[in-house]
mmCIF file with all atom_site columns, C-alpha atoms in Angstrom:
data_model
loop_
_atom_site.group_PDB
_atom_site.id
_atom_site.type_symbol
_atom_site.label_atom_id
_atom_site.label_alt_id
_atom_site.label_comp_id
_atom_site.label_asym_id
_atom_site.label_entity_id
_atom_site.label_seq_id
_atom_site.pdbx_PDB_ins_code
_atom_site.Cartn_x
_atom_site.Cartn_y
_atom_site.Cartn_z
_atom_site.occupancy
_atom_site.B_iso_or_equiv
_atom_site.pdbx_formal_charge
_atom_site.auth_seq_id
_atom_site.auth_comp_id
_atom_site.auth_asym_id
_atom_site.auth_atom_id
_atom_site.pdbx_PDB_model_num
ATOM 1   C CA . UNK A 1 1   ? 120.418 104.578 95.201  1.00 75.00 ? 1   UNK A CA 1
ATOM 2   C CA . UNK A 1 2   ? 117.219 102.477 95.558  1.00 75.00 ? 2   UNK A CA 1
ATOM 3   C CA . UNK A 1 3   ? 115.210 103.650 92.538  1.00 90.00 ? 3   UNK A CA 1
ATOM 4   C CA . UNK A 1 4   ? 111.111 103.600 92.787  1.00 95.00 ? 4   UNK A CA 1
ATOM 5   C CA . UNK A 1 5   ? 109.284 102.776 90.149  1.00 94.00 ? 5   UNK A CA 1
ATOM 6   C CA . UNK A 1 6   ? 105.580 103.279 90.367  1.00 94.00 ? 6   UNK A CA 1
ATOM 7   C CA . UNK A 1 7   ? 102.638 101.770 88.102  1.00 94.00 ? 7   UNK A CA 1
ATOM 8   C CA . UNK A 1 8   ? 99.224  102.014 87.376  1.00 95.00 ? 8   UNK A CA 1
ATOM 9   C CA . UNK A 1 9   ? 96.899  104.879 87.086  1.00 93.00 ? 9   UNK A CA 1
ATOM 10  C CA . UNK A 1 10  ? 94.589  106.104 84.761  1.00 97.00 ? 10  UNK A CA 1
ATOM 11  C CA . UNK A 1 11  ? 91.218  107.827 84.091  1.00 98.00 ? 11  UNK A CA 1
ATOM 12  C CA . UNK A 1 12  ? 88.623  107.033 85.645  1.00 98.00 ? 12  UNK A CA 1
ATOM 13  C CA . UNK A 1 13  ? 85.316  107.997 86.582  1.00 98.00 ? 13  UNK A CA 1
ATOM 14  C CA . UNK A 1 14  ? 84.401  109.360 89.570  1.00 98.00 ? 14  UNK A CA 1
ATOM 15  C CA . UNK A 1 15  ? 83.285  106.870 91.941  1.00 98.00 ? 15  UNK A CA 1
ATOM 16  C CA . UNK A 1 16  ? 85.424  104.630 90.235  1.00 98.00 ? 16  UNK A CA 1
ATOM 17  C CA . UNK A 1 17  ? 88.411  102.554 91.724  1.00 98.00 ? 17  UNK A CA 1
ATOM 18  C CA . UNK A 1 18  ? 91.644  102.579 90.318  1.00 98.00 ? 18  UNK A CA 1
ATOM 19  C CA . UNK A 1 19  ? 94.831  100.446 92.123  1.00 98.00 ? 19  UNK A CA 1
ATOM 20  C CA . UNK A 1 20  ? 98.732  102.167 91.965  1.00 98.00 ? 20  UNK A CA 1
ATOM 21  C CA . UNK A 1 21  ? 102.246 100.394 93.063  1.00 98.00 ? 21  UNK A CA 1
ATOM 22  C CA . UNK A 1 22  ? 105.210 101.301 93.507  1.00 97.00 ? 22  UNK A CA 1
ATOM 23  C CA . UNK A 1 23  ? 108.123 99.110  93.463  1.00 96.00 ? 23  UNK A CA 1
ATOM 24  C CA . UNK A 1 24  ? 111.604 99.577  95.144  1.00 94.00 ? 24  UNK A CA 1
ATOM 25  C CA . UNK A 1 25  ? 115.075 97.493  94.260  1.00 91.00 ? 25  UNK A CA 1
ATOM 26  C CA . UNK A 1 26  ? 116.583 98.194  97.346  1.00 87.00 ? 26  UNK A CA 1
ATOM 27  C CA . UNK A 1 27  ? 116.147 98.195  100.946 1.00 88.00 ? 27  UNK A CA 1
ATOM 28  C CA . UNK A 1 28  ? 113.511 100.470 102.607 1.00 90.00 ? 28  UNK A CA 1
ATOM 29  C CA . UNK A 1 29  ? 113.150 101.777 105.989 1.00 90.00 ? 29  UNK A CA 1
ATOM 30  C CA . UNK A 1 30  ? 109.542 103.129 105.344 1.00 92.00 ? 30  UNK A CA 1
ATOM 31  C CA . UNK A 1 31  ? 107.253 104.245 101.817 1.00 95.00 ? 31  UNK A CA 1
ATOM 32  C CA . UNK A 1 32  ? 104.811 106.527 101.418 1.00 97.00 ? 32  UNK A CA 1
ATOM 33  C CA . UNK A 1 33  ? 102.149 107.971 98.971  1.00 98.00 ? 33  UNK A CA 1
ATOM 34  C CA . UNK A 1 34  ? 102.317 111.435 97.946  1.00 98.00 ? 34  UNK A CA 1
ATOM 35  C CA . UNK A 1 35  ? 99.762  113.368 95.527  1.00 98.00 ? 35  UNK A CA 1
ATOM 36  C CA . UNK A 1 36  ? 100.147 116.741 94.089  1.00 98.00 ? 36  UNK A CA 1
ATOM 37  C CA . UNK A 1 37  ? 97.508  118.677 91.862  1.00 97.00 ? 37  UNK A CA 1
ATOM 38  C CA . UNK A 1 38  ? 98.043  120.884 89.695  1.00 92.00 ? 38  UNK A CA 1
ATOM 39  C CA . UNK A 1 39  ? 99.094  124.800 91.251  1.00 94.00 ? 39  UNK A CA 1
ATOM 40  C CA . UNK A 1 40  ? 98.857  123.016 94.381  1.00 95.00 ? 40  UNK A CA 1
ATOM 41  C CA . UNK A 1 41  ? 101.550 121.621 96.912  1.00 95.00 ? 41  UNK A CA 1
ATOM 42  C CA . UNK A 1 42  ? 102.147 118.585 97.033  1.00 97.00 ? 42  UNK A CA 1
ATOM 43  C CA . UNK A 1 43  ? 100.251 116.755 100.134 1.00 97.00 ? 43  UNK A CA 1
ATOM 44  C CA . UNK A 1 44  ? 100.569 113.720 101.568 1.00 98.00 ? 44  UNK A CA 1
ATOM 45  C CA . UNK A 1 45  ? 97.934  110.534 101.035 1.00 98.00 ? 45  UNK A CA 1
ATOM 46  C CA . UNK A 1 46  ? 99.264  107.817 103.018 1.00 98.00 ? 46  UNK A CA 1
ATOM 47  C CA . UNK A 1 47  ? 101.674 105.392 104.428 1.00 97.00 ? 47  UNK A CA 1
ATOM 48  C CA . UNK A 1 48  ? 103.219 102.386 105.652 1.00 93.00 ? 48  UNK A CA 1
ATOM 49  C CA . UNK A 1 49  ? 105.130 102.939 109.441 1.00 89.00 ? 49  UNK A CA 1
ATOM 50  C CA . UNK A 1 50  ? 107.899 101.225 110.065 1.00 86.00 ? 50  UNK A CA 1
ATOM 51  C CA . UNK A 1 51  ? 106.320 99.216  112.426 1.00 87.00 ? 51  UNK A CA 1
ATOM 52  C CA . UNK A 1 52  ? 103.129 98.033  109.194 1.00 90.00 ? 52  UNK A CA 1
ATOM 53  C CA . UNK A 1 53  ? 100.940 100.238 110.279 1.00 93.00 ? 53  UNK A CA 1
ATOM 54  C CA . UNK A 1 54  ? 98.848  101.981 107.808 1.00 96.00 ? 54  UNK A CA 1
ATOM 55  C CA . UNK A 1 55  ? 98.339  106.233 108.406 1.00 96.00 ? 55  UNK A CA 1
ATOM 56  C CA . UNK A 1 56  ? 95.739  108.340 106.046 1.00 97.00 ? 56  UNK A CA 1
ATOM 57  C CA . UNK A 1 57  ? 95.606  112.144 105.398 1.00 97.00 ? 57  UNK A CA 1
ATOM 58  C CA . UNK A 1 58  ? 91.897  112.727 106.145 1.00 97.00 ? 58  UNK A CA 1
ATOM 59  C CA . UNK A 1 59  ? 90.710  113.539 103.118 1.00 97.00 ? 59  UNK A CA 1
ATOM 60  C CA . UNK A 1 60  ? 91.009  109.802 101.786 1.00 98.00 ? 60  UNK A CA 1
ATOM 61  C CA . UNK A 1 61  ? 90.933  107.869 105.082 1.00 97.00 ? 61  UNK A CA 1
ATOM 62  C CA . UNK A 1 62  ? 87.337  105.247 104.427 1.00 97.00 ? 62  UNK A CA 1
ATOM 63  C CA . UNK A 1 63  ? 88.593  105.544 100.914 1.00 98.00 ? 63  UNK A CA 1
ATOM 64  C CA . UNK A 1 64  ? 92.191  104.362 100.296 1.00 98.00 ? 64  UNK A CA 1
ATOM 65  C CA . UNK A 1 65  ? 93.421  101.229 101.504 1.00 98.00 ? 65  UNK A CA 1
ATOM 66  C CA . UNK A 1 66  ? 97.635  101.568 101.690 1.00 98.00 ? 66  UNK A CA 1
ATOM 67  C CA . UNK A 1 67  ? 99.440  97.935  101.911 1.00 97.00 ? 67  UNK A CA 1
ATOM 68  C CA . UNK A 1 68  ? 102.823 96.692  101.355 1.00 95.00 ? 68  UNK A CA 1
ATOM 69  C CA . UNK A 1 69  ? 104.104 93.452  100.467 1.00 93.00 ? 69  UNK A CA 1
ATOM 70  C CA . UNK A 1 70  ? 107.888 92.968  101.796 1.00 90.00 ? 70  UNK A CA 1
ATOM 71  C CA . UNK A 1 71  ? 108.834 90.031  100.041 1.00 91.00 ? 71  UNK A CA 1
ATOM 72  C CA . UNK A 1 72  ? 108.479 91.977  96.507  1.00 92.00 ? 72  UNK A CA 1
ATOM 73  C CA . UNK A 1 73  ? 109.147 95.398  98.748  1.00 91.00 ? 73  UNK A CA 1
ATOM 74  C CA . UNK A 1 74  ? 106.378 97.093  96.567  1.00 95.00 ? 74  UNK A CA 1
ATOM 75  C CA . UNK A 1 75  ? 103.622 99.587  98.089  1.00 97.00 ? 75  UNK A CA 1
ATOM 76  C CA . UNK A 1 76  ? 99.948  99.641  96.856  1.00 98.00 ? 76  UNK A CA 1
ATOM 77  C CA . UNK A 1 77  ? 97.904  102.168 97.184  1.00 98.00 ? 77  UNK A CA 1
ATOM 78  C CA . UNK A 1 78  ? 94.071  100.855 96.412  1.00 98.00 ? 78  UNK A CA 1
ATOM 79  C CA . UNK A 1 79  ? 91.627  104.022 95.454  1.00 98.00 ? 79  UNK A CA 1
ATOM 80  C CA . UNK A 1 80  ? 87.706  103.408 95.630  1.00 98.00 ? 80  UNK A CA 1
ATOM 81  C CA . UNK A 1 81  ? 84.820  106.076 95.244  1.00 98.00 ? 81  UNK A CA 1
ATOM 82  C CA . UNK A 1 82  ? 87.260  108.209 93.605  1.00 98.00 ? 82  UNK A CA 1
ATOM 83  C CA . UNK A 1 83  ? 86.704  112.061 93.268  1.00 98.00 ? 83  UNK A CA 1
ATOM 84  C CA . UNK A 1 84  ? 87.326  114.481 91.226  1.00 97.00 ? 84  UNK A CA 1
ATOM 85  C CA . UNK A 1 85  ? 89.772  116.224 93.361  1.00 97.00 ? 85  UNK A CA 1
ATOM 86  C CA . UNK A 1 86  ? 91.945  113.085 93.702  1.00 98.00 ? 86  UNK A CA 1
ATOM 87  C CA . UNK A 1 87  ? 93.290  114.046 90.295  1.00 98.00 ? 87  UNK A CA 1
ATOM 88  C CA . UNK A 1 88  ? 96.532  114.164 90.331  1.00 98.00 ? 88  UNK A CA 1
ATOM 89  C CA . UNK A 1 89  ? 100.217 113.110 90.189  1.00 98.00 ? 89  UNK A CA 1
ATOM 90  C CA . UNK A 1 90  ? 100.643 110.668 92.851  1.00 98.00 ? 90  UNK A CA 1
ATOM 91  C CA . UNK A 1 91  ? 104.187 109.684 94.217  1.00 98.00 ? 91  UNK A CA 1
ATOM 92  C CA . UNK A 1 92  ? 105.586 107.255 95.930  1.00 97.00 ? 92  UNK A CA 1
ATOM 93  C CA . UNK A 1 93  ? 108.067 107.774 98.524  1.00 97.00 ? 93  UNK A CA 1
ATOM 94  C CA . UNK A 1 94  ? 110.816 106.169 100.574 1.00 95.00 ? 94  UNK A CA 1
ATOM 95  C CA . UNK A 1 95  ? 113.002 106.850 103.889 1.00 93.00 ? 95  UNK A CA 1
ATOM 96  C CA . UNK A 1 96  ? 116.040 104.586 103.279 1.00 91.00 ? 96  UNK A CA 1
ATOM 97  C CA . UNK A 1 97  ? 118.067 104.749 106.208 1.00 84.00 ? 97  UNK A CA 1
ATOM 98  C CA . UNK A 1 98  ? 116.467 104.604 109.537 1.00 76.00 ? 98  UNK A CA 1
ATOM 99  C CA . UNK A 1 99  ? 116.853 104.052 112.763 1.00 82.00 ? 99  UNK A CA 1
ATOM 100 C CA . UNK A 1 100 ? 115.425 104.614 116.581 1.00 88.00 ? 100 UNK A CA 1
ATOM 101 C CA . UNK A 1 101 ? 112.515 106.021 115.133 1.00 91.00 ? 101 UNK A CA 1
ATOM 102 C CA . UNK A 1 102 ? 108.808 105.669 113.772 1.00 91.00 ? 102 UNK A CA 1
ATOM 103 C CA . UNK A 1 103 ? 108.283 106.729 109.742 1.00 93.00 ? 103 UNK A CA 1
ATOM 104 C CA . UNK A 1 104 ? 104.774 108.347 111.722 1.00 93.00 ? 104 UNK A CA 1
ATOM 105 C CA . UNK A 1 105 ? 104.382 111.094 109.540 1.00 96.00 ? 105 UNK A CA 1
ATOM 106 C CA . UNK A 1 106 ? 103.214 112.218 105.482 1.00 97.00 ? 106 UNK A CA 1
ATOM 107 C CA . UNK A 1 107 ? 103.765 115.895 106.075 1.00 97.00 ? 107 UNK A CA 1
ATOM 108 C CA . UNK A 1 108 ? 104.871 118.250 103.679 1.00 97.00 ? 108 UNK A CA 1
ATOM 109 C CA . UNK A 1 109 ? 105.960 121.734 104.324 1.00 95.00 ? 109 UNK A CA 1
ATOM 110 C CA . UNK A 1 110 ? 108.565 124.445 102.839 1.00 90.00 ? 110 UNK A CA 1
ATOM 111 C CA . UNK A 1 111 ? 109.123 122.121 99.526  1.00 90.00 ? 111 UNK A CA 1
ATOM 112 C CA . UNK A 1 112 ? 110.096 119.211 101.961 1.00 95.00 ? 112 UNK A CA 1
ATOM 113 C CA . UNK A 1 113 ? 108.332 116.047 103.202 1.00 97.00 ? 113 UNK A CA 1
ATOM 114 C CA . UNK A 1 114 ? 108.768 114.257 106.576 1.00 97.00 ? 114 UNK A CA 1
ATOM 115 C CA . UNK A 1 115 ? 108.373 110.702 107.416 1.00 96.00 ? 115 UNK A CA 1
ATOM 116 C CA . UNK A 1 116 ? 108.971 112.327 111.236 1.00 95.00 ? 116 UNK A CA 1
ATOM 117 C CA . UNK A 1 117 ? 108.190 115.829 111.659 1.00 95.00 ? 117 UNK A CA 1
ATOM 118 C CA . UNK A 1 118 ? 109.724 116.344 115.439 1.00 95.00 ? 118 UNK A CA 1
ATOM 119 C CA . UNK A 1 119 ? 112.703 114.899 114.327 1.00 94.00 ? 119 UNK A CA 1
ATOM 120 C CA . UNK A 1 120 ? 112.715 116.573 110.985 1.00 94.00 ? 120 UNK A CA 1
ATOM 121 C CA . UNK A 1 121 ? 113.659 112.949 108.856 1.00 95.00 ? 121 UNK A CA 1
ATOM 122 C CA . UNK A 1 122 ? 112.889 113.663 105.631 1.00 95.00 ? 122 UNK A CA 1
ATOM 123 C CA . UNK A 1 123 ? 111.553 111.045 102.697 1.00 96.00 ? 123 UNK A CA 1
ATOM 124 C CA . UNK A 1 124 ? 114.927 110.746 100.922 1.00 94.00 ? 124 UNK A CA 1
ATOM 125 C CA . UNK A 1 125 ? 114.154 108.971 97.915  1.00 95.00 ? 125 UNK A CA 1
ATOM 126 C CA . UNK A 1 126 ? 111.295 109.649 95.064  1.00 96.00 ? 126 UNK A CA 1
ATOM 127 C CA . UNK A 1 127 ? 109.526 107.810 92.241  1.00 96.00 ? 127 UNK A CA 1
ATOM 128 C CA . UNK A 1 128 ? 108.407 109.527 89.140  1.00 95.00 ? 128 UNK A CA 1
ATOM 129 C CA . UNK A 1 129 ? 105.074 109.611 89.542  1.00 96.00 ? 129 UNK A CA 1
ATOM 130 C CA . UNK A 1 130 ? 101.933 108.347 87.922  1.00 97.00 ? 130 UNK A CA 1
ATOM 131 C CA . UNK A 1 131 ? 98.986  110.401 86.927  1.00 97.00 ? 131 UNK A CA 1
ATOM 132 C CA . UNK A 1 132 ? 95.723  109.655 88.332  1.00 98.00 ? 132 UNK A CA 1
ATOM 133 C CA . UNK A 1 133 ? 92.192  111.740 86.750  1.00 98.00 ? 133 UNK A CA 1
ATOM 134 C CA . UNK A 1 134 ? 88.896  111.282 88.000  1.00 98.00 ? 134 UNK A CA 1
ATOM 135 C CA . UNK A 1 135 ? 85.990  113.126 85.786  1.00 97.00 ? 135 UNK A CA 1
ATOM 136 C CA . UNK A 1 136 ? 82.917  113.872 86.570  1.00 94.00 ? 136 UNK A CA 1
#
């Protein structure tokens, strides 16, 4: 097992900033952020490839900044000009594993989430979850 443990979150204001993390003890292939509202599915926010490269659902890309430090193997997830609709749980994410493949993906569909969609790898391992609410 390679537990997750995220931290940070809040309230905040809207068009406030508020900074999560998320933490793993183990080896990592790729991690991921994850939100999900309220009566709504959960959707993905962003990642961290494989390969360090960054990928954004639209909705937040211009306002979240995704990073990860390897040498403490914790994710960050920076939010600025928050909205209320970012209010939610957010979760972090992890494919531990891997192989001859890019971690290209934050799709969720059928109750399931894919770090590659053609291939149909799934993120196998889940934090918590921290609460994030924006008011107006």
């Amino acid at each position: 097992q390679v537990p997750l443990v995220e931290s940070g979150g809040g309230s905040v204001q809207a068009g406030g900033s508020l900074r999560i993390s998320c933490m793993a003890t183990g080896y990592t292939f790729c991690m991921a952020w994850f939100r999900q509202a309220p009566g709504k599915e959960r959707e993905g926010v962003a990642n961290v490839d494989n390969d360090g490269n960054p990928n954004y659902a639209t909705s937040v890309k211009g306002r979240f900044t995704v990073s990860k430090d390897n040498a403490k193997n914790t994710l960050y997830l920076q939010m600025d000009n928050l909205k209320p609709e970012d209010t939610a749980m957010y979760y972090c994410a992890a494919h531990v594993g891997g192989g001859n493949w890019v971690c290209q993906d934050i799709h969720c569909a059928d109750g399931a989430c894919y770090a590659n969609v053609p291939l149909g790898v799934r993120y196998n391992r889940w934090g918590q979850g921290t609460q994030v609410t924006v008011t107006s």
